mmCIF file of C-alpha atoms in Angstrom:
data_model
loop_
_atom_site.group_PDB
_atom_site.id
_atom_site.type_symbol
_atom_site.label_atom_id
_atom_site.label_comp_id
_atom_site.label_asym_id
_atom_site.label_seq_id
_atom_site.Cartn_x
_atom_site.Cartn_y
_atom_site.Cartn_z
ATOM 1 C CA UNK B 1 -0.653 13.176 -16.926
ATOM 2 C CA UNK B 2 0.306 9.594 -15.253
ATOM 3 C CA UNK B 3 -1.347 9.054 -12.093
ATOM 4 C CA UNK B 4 0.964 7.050 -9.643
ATOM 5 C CA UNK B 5 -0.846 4.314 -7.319
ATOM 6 C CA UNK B 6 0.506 6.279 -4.693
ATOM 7 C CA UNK B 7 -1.288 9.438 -5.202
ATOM 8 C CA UNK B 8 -4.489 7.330 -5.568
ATOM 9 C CA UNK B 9 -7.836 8.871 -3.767
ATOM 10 C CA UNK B 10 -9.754 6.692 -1.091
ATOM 11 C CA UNK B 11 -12.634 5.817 -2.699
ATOM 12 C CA UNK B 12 -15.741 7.008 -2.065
ATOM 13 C CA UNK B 13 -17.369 4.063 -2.486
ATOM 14 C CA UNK B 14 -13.987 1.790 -0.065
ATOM 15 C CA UNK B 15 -15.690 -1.044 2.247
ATOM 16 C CA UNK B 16 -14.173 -2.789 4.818
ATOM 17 C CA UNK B 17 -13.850 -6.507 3.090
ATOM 18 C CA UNK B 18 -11.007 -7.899 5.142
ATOM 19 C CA UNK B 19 -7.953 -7.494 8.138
ATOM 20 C CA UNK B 20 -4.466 -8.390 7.279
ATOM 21 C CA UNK B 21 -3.866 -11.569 10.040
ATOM 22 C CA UNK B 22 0.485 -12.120 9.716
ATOM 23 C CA UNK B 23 3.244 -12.444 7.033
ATOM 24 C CA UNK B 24 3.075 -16.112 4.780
ATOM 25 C CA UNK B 25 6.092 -17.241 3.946
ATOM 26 C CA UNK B 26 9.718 -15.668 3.197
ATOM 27 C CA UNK B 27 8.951 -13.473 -0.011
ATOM 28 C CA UNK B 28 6.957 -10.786 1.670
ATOM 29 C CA UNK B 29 3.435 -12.815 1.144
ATOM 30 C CA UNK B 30 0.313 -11.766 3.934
ATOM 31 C CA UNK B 31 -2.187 -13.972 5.254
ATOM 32 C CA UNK B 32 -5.920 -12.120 5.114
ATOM 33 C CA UNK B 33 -8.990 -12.928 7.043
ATOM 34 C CA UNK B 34 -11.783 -12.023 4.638
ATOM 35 C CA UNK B 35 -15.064 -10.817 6.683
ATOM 36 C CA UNK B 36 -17.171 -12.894 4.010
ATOM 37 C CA UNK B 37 -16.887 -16.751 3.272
ATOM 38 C CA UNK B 38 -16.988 -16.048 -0.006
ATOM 39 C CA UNK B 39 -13.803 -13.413 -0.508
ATOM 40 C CA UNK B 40 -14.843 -12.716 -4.275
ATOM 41 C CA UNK B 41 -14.851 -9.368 -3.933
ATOM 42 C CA UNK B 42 -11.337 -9.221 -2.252
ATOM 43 C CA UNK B 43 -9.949 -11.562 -4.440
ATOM 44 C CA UNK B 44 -11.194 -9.511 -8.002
ATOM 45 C CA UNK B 45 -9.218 -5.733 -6.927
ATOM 46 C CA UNK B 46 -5.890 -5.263 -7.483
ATOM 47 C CA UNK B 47 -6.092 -2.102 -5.375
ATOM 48 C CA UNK B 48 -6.086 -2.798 -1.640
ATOM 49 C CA UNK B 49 -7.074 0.565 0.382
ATOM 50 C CA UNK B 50 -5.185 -0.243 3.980
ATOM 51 C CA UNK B 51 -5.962 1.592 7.117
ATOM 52 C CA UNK B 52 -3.977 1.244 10.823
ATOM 53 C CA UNK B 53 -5.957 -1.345 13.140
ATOM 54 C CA UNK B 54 -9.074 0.378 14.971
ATOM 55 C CA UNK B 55 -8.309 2.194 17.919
ATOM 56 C CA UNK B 56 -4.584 0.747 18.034
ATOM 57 C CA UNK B 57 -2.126 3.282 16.943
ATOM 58 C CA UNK B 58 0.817 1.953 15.259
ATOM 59 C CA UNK B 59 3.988 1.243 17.537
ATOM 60 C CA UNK B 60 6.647 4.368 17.760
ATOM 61 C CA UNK B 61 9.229 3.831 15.187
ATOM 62 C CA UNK B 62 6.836 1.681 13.094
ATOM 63 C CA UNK B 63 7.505 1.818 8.908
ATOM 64 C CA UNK B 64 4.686 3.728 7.387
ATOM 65 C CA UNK B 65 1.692 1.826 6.536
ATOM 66 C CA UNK B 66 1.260 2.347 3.017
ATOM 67 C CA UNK B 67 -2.587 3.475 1.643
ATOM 68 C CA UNK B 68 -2.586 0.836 -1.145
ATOM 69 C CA UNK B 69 -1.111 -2.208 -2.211
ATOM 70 C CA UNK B 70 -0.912 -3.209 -5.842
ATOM 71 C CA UNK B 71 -1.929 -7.087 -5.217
ATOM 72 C CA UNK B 72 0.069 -9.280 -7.748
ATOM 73 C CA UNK B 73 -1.241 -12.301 -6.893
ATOM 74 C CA UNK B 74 -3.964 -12.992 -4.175
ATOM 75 C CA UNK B 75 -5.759 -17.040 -3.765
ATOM 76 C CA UNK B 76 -7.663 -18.740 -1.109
ATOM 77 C CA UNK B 77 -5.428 -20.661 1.461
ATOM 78 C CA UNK B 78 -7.528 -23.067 4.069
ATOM 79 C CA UNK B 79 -10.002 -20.760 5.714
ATOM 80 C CA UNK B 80 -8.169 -17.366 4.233
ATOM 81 C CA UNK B 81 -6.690 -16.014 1.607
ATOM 82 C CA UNK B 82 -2.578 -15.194 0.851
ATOM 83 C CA UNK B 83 -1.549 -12.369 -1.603
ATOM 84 C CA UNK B 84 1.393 -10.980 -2.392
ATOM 85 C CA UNK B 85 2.045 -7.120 -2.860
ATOM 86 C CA UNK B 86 4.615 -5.076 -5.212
ATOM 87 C CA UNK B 87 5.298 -2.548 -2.020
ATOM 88 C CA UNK B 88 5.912 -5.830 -0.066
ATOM 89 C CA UNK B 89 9.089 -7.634 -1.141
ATOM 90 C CA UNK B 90 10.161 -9.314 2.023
ATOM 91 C CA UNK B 91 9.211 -10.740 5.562
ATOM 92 C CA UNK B 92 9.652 -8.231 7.891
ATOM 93 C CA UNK B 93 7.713 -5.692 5.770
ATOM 94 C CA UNK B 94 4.690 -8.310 5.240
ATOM 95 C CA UNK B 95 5.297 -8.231 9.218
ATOM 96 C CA UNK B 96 4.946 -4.566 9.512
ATOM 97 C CA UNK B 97 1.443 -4.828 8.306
ATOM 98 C CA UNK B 98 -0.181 -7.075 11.290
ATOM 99 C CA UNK B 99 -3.279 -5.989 11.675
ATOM 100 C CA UNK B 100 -4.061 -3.104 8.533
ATOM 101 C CA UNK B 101 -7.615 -3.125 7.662
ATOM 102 C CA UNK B 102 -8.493 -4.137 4.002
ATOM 103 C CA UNK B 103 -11.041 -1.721 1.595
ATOM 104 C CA UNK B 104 -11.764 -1.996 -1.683
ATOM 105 C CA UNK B 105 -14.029 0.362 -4.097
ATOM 106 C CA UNK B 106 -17.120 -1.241 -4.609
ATOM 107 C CA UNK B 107 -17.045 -0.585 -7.968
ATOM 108 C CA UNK B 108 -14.465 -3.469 -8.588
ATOM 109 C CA UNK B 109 -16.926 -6.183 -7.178
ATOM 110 C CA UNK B 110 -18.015 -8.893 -9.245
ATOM 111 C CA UNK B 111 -21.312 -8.653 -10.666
ATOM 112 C CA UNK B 112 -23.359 -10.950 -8.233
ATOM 113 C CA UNK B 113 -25.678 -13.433 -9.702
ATOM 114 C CA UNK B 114 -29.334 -13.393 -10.318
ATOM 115 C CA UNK B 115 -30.769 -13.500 -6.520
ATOM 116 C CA UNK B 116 -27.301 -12.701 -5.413
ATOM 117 C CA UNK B 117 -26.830 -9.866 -3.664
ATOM 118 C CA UNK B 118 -24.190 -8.157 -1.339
ATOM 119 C CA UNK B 119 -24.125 -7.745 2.589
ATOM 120 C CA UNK B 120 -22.991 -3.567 1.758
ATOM 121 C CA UNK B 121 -25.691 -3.067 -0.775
ATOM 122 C CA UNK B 122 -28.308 -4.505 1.442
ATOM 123 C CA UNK B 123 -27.684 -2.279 4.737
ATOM 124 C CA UNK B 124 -29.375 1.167 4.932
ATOM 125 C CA UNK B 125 -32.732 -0.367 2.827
ATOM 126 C CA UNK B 126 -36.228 -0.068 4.520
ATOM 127 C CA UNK B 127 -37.682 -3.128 4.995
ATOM 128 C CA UNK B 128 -41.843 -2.959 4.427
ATOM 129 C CA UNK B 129 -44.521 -5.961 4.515
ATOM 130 C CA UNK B 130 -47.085 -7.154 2.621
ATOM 131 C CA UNK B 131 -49.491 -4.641 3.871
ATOM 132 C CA UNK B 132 -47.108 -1.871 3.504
ATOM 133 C CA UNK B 133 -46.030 -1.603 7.174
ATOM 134 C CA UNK B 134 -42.276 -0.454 7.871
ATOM 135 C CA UNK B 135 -40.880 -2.557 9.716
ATOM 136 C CA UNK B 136 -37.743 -0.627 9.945
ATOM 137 C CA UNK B 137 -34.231 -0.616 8.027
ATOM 138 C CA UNK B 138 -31.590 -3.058 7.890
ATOM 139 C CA UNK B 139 -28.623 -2.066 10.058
ATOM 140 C CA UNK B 140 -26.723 -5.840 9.853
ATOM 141 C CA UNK B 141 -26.574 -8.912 8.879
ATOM 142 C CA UNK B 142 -25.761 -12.373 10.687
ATOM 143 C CA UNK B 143 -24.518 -15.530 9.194
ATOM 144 C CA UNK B 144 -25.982 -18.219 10.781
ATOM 145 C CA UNK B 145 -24.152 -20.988 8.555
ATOM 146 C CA UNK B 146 -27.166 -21.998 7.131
ATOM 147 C CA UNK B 147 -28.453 -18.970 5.890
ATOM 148 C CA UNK B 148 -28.002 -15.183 6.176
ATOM 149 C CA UNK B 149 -30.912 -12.877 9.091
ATOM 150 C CA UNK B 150 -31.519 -9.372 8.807
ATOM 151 C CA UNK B 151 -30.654 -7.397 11.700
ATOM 152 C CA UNK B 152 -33.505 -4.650 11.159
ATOM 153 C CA UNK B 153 -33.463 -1.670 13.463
ATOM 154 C CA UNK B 154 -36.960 -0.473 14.621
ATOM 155 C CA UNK B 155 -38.951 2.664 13.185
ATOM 156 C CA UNK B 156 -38.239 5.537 15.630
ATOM 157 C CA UNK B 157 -42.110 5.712 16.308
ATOM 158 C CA UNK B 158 -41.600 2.354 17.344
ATOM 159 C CA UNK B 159 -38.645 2.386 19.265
ATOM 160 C CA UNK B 160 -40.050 5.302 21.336
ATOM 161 C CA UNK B 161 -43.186 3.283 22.183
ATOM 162 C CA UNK B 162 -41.175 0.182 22.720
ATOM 163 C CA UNK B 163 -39.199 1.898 25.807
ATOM 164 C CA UNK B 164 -39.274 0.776 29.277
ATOM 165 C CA UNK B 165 -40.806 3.877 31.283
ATOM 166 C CA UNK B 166 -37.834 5.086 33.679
ATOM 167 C CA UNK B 167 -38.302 4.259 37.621
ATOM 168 C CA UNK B 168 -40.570 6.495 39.146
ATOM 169 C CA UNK B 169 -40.767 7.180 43.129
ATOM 170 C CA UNK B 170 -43.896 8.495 44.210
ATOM 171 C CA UNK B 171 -43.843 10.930 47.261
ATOM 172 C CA UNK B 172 -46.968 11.887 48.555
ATOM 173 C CA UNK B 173 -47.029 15.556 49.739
ATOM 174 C CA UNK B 174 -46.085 17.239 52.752
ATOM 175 C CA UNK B 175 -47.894 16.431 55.826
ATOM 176 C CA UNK B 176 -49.451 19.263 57.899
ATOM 177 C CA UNK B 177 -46.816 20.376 60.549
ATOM 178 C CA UNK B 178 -47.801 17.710 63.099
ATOM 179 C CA UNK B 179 -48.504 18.084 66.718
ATOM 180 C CA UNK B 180 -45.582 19.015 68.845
ATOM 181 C CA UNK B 181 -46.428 16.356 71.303
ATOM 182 C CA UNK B 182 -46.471 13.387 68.792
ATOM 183 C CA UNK B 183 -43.364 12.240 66.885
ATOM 184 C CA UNK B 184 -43.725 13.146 62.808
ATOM 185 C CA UNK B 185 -44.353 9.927 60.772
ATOM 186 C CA UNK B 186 -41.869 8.970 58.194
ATOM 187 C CA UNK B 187 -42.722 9.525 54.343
ATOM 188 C CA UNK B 188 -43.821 6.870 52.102
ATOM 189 C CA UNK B 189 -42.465 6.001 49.352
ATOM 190 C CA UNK B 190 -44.337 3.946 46.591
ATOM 191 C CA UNK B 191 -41.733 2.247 43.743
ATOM 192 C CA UNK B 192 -43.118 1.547 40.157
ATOM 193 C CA UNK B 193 -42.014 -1.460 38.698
ATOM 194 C CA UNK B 194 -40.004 -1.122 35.546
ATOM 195 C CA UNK B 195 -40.986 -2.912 32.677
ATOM 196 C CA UNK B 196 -38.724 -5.371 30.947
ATOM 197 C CA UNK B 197 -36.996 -3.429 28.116
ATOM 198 C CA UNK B 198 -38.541 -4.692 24.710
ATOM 199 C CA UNK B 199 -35.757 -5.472 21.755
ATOM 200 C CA UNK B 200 -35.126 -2.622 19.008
ATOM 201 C CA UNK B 201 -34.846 -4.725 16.500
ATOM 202 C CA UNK B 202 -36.251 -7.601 14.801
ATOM 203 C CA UNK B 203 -34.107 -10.393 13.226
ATOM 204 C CA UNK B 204 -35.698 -11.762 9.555
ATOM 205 C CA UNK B 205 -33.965 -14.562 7.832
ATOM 206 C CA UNK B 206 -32.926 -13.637 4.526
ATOM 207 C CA UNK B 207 -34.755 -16.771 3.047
ATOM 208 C CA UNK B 208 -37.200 -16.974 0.141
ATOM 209 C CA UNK B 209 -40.000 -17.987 2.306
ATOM 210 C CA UNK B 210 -39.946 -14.321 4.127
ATOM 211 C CA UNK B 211 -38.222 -12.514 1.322
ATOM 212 C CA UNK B 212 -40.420 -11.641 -1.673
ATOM 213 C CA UNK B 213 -38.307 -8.853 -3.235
ATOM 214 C CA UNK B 214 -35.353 -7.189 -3.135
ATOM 215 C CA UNK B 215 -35.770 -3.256 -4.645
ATOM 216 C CA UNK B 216 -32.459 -1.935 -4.418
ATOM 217 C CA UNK B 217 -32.840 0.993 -7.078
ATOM 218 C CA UNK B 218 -35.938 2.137 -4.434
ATOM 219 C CA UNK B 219 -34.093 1.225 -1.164
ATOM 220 C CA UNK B 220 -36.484 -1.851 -0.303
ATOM 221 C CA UNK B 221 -36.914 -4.700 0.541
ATOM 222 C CA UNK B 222 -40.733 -6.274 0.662
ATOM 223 C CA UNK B 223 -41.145 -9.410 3.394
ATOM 224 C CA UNK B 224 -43.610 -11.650 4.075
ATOM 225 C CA UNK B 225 -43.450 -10.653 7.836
ATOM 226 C CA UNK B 226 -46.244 -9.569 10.296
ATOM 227 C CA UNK B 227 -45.366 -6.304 12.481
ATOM 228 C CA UNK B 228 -46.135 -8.278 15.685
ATOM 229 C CA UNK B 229 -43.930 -11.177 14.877
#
């Protein structure tokens, strides 16, 4: 039995690799802001999984967004990328899809090179020093230009220890009734002073100097990075 493209399942594996920016062109082209500078793993599906924008439901009387576009041809283009779609022939359909968000399976990513490895496959891993400390797992990851920081999230043993202790007021107990013929002093009230919230994460560039391996059958990463840094 033929499977159509239409009836195809969202993967289970779909990431989020891109947003679709405005129509290119007459011939039902789209312009695509990739989320990576290096849209390799956009540019090698031919299945694009689309979904409406976050939180912005689609205009009343809007054509139905389709769920995947069989990408005929798809390049780089200045600081993007332009692709053309069999279920887009013309202008004003390539309009209708301002704004869709872009998946693809990760199964149809390039293989990345030796010491290569992808943003998706590296969140969710435990990050652990030299002396087998967890430092926490990896929740992000920033480009700086120059090179790529972990954004790793705090142990929860951590976290907890790392909170500022709420504001406390303490009232000293009741007085004994006072003397009818003298006025009843006021209460005092004592204010602790919170401490300054400490960050819940800690940032570790993704550079050889910090980064001795990469374990991603065992969910790991091992740094070269002191708990107290």
């Amino acid at each position: 039995m033929t499977t159509h493209d239409d009836d195809l399942p969202w993967p289970d594996d779909a990431v989020e690799v891109a947003r679709i920016a405005d129509a290119w062109g007459v011939k039902g082209w789209v312009r695509v802001e990739p989320y990576a500078r290096d849209p390799k793993a956009l540019l090698s599906s031919r299945r694009w999984f689309l979904q409406p924008p976050a939180g912005r439901p689609r205009p009343a009387g809007a054509p139905t967004l389709p769920s995947v576009l069989r990408i005929t041809l798809a390049k780089e283009h200045g600081d993007g990328v332009i692709a053309s779609a069999q279920e887009v022939p013309d202008r004003n359909t390539a309009e209708a899809l301002k704004g869709a968000r872009v998946f693809v399976s990760r199964a149809s990513f390039p293989t990345a090179a030796q010491d290569e490895y992808y943003w998706v496959d590296l969140i969710g891993l435990e990050v652990v020093n030299r002396a087998g400390v967890l430092l926490g797992t990896v929740t992000d990851l920033l480009d700086t230009g120059a090179h790529s920081v972990l954004r790793v999230q705090l142990p929860e043993s951590e976290r907890a220890a790392a909170s500022p202790a709420s504001e406390a007021e303490a009232v000293p107990a009741p007085a004994p009734a006072p003397d009818e013929a003298a006025p009843a002093a006021p209460a005092r009230r004592s204010r602790r002073k919170v401490p300054e919230a400490e960050p819940a994460e800690r940032l570790i560039p993704f550079v050889a100097a910090y980064i001795d391996e990469v374990k991603l059958a065992e969910r790991r990463i091992l740094v070269d990075w002191e708990a107290d840094y």
